[in-house]
Structures are given as structure tokens and as C-alpha cells.
Amino acid sequence: MAEALNTNDPVITIFLIISFLSLLPAILVMFTSFTRVVVVLSFLRQALGGQQIPPNPVIIGISLFITLFIMFPTLDIVTKESINPLMNQEIKLGDALKKAEAPVKEFMLRQTREKDLALFLKLSKEDIPAEPSLLPINVVVPAFAISELKTAFEIGFLIYLPFIIIDMVVASIMLSMGMMMVPPVMISLPFKLLLFVLVDGWNLVVGSIVRSFN
């Protein structure tokens, strides 16, 4: 059906653009590195104890640009092999989708654990293919999603550790001084911010996120 569509028809073109835009949030979350990045940065905000600082728009904006940076090699391949030939009317829509699927699937498979792939292969009752690249996309996408969440939680745990130690030290000191009515977070927040600034925390966190992708 996709091959029968005439992409020269402006009505069809507008329909395809609107359809793509409506699916863009789901594509961003399920097919890219966005999930890991935004979850890790959300963990960082919670560990700092800054409530809504940085605010959600800042977290999402930073996550988007980091995602674009990480996904650039894959997007470059998709543009050269799929989007440009389609726009130049060298290939049909169905062929363009197949060419775009290969590099995206390759990226996802590099980040996905074999255990998660095996789980969804078993649940879908699919046969084990000869090569990972032959795995169906309906198996790769959910396996990639839960692998990303696991990795994000692992990084979040490591981020939390030093800040929990500061909270425990401050709470112990305040308890020994009889300051039980003052929230420990109010006192520990400046120390956590000072530690984060002194170790150049944003550089370390963002660098760790980017390097965590294969």
C-alpha cells in the first residue's frame, strides 16, 4: 500500500507530514536515546533536592539537544539513504521506510540487552532469527525501551549516592544539635549544590550519559 502512494500529490504529502508530526513524540521516546537522557536528568534533579529547579522545560530542552547529538550519526544515515532519495523521487515510500528502519534498528540493538530481546521474542512467540538485524521491529522496540530504563536507573542510582551521604551527615548533625523541627533538606541543599558545582557536575553527568551509548 505504501508503495502505491503518490508522494508527488500535495494532499498525500501534507497527510504524511501531519501523520509524522502526530507520531513524533512516540518516535522520540521509543526509538531514540531521549528516554535514558531525560530519566537520568530527572534523577539528578531529585537527588539535588531542588524540587522544580531546573524546571521541566529546561530538562526536556537539554534532553532533546543531547538526544540530537547522540542520534546524529544515525539520523545522517537515514537522511542520506532514505529521506533524500524519497524527496528526489528516486525511491518509493515503502522502500524509504525499509531503508530508514535498518540504521535505527542497528542503533537500538547496540543498546538493548539480550535478556530483554529474549523476553519479547518469547512473549511474541517469534522464532529466533539467524542474525539480530532480522529481528522484527515489534520485538526490538519494547526490548530497547526497558533496556534504556534499566540503564537510566543504574546511572540514577550512582548519581544519588553522594547526595544521600550529604543528607545523612546533615541529618545526623542536626539531630545531635536538637534541631528536629528544621527540614534537613533545607540545610543540605546548599552543600549539595556546592559539591555539584565544585566537581563540574553538569560536565560529568552529560559526559557519562553520552559515553554510556555504544
Short mmCIF file of N, CA and C in Angstrom, two decimals, residues 115-178:
data_model
loop_
_atom_site.label_atom_id
_atom_site.label_comp_id
_atom_site.label_asym_id
_atom_site.label_seq_id
_atom_site.Cartn_x
_atom_site.Cartn_y
_atom_site.Cartn_z
N LYS A 115 18.87 -10.27 27.18
CA LYS A 115 17.82 -10.79 28.06
C LYS A 115 16.47 -10.17 27.72
N ASP A 116 16.45 -8.88 27.42
CA ASP A 116 15.20 -8.20 27.09
C ASP A 116 14.69 -8.63 25.71
N LEU A 117 15.62 -8.81 24.77
CA LEU A 117 15.21 -9.31 23.46
C LEU A 117 14.62 -10.72 23.56
N ALA A 118 15.26 -11.55 24.38
CA ALA A 118 14.76 -12.92 24.56
C ALA A 118 13.36 -12.91 25.18
N LEU A 119 13.12 -11.98 26.11
CA LEU A 119 11.81 -11.89 26.76
C LEU A 119 10.71 -11.62 25.75
N PHE A 120 10.92 -10.60 24.90
CA PHE A 120 9.87 -10.23 23.95
C PHE A 120 9.78 -11.21 22.77
N LEU A 121 10.88 -11.88 22.46
CA LEU A 121 10.80 -12.96 21.47
C LEU A 121 9.92 -14.09 22.00
N LYS A 122 10.09 -14.39 23.27
CA LYS A 122 9.29 -15.45 23.88
C LYS A 122 7.83 -15.05 23.98
N LEU A 123 7.57 -13.80 24.37
CA LEU A 123 6.19 -13.33 24.51
C LEU A 123 5.47 -13.25 23.16
N SER A 124 6.22 -12.89 22.12
CA SER A 124 5.62 -12.78 20.79
C SER A 124 5.57 -14.12 20.06
N LYS A 125 6.24 -15.13 20.64
CA LYS A 125 6.29 -16.47 20.05
C LYS A 125 6.92 -16.46 18.66
N GLU A 126 7.89 -15.55 18.49
CA GLU A 126 8.63 -15.48 17.23
C GLU A 126 9.81 -16.45 17.27
N ASP A 127 10.19 -16.95 16.10
CA ASP A 127 11.38 -17.79 16.00
C ASP A 127 12.64 -16.94 16.12
N ILE A 128 13.68 -17.52 16.69
CA ILE A 128 14.94 -16.80 16.83
C ILE A 128 15.59 -16.69 15.46
N PRO A 129 15.84 -15.46 14.97
CA PRO A 129 16.42 -15.31 13.63
C PRO A 129 17.90 -15.64 13.62
N ALA A 130 18.44 -15.79 12.43
CA ALA A 130 19.87 -16.11 12.28
C ALA A 130 20.75 -14.94 12.69
N GLU A 131 20.28 -13.71 12.46
CA GLU A 131 21.05 -12.52 12.79
C GLU A 131 20.17 -11.56 13.57
N PRO A 132 20.76 -10.76 14.49
CA PRO A 132 19.96 -9.79 15.24
C PRO A 132 19.25 -8.78 14.34
N SER A 133 19.87 -8.44 13.20
CA SER A 133 19.26 -7.46 12.30
C SER A 133 17.95 -7.94 11.70
N LEU A 134 17.70 -9.25 11.77
CA LEU A 134 16.46 -9.81 11.23
C LEU A 134 15.33 -9.84 12.25
N LEU A 135 15.61 -9.37 13.46
CA LEU A 135 14.57 -9.33 14.49
C LEU A 135 13.46 -8.38 14.06
N PRO A 136 12.19 -8.74 14.29
CA PRO A 136 11.10 -7.83 13.92
C PRO A 136 11.09 -6.59 14.80
N ILE A 137 10.63 -5.49 14.24
CA ILE A 137 10.67 -4.21 14.95
C ILE A 137 9.76 -4.22 16.17
N ASN A 138 8.68 -5.03 16.14
CA ASN A 138 7.77 -5.09 17.28
C ASN A 138 8.41 -5.79 18.48
N VAL A 139 9.52 -6.49 18.28
CA VAL A 139 10.29 -7.09 19.37
C VAL A 139 11.40 -6.14 19.82
N VAL A 140 12.04 -5.49 18.88
CA VAL A 140 13.18 -4.63 19.19
C VAL A 140 12.76 -3.41 20.00
N VAL A 141 11.64 -2.77 19.62
CA VAL A 141 11.26 -1.51 20.26
C VAL A 141 10.96 -1.66 21.75
N PRO A 142 10.09 -2.57 22.20
CA PRO A 142 9.87 -2.69 23.65
C PRO A 142 11.09 -3.18 24.41
N ALA A 143 11.89 -4.06 23.79
CA ALA A 143 13.12 -4.52 24.45
C ALA A 143 14.09 -3.35 24.64
N PHE A 144 14.21 -2.51 23.61
CA PHE A 144 15.05 -1.32 23.70
C PHE A 144 14.55 -0.39 24.81
N ALA A 145 13.23 -0.24 24.92
CA ALA A 145 12.66 0.69 25.90
C ALA A 145 12.99 0.26 27.33
N ILE A 146 12.81 -1.00 27.65
CA ILE A 146 13.08 -1.42 29.03
C ILE A 146 14.57 -1.49 29.31
N SER A 147 15.37 -1.74 28.29
CA SER A 147 16.83 -1.69 28.47
C SER A 147 17.28 -0.27 28.79
N GLU A 148 16.68 0.70 28.10
CA GLU A 148 17.00 2.10 28.36
C GLU A 148 16.61 2.49 29.78
N LEU A 149 15.46 2.04 30.23
CA LEU A 149 15.02 2.36 31.59
C LEU A 149 15.96 1.74 32.62
N LYS A 150 16.38 0.50 32.40
CA LYS A 150 17.30 -0.15 33.34
C LYS A 150 18.61 0.61 33.42
N THR A 151 19.16 0.97 32.27
CA THR A 151 20.43 1.71 32.26
C THR A 151 20.27 3.06 32.93
N ALA A 152 19.14 3.74 32.67
CA ALA A 152 18.89 5.05 33.28
C ALA A 152 18.80 4.93 34.81
N PHE A 153 18.17 3.87 35.28
CA PHE A 153 18.05 3.68 36.73
C PHE A 153 19.41 3.37 37.35
N GLU A 154 20.24 2.63 36.63
CA GLU A 154 21.60 2.35 37.15
C GLU A 154 22.40 3.63 37.29
N ILE A 155 22.35 4.48 36.27
CA ILE A 155 23.07 5.76 36.33
C ILE A 155 22.47 6.64 37.42
N GLY A 156 21.13 6.65 37.54
CA GLY A 156 20.48 7.44 38.57
C GLY A 156 20.88 7.01 39.97
N PHE A 157 21.05 5.70 40.18
CA PHE A 157 21.49 5.21 41.49
C PHE A 157 22.87 5.74 41.84
N LEU A 158 23.79 5.71 40.87
CA LEU A 158 25.14 6.21 41.10
C LEU A 158 25.14 7.72 41.38
N ILE A 159 24.23 8.44 40.72
CA ILE A 159 24.13 9.89 40.96
C ILE A 159 23.62 10.17 42.37
N TYR A 160 22.69 9.35 42.83
CA TYR A 160 22.07 9.58 44.13
C TYR A 160 23.04 9.40 45.30
N LEU A 161 23.99 8.46 45.16
CA LEU A 161 24.83 8.06 46.30
C LEU A 161 25.51 9.22 47.03
N PRO A 162 26.28 10.08 46.33
CA PRO A 162 26.97 11.15 47.09
C PRO A 162 26.00 12.12 47.75
N PHE A 163 24.86 12.36 47.13
CA PHE A 163 23.90 13.31 47.72
C PHE A 163 23.18 12.71 48.93
N ILE A 164 22.96 11.39 48.89
CA ILE A 164 22.36 10.73 50.06
C ILE A 164 23.31 10.80 51.25
N ILE A 165 24.61 10.65 50.98
CA ILE A 165 25.60 10.73 52.07
C ILE A 165 25.56 12.11 52.71
N ILE A 166 25.48 13.16 51.88
CA ILE A 166 25.40 14.53 52.43
C ILE A 166 24.13 14.68 53.26
N ASP A 167 23.00 14.18 52.77
CA ASP A 167 21.74 14.27 53.53
C ASP A 167 21.85 13.56 54.88
N MET A 168 22.49 12.38 54.89
CA MET A 168 22.62 11.62 56.13
C MET A 168 23.53 12.33 57.12
N VAL A 169 24.62 12.90 56.63
CA VAL A 169 25.55 13.61 57.52
C VAL A 169 24.87 14.83 58.12
N VAL A 170 24.19 15.61 57.28
CA VAL A 170 23.50 16.81 57.77
C VAL A 170 22.40 16.44 58.75
N ALA A 171 21.62 15.38 58.44
CA ALA A 171 20.55 14.96 59.34
C ALA A 171 21.10 14.51 60.69
N SER A 172 22.24 13.79 60.69
CA SER A 172 22.84 13.33 61.95
C SER A 172 23.32 14.51 62.79
N ILE A 173 23.96 15.49 62.13
CA ILE A 173 24.44 16.67 62.86
C ILE A 173 23.28 17.45 63.44
N MET A 174 22.23 17.64 62.67
CA MET A 174 21.07 18.40 63.15
C MET A 174 20.37 17.66 64.29
N LEU A 175 20.32 16.34 64.22
CA LEU A 175 19.71 15.56 65.29
C LEU A 175 20.51 15.66 66.57
N SER A 176 21.83 15.63 66.45
CA SER A 176 22.68 15.74 67.63
C SER A 176 22.60 17.13 68.26
N MET A 177 22.26 18.15 67.45
CA MET A 177 22.11 19.51 67.96
C MET A 177 20.69 19.80 68.43
N GLY A 178 19.80 18.82 68.29
CA GLY A 178 18.43 19.01 68.74
C GLY A 178 17.57 19.82 67.78
#
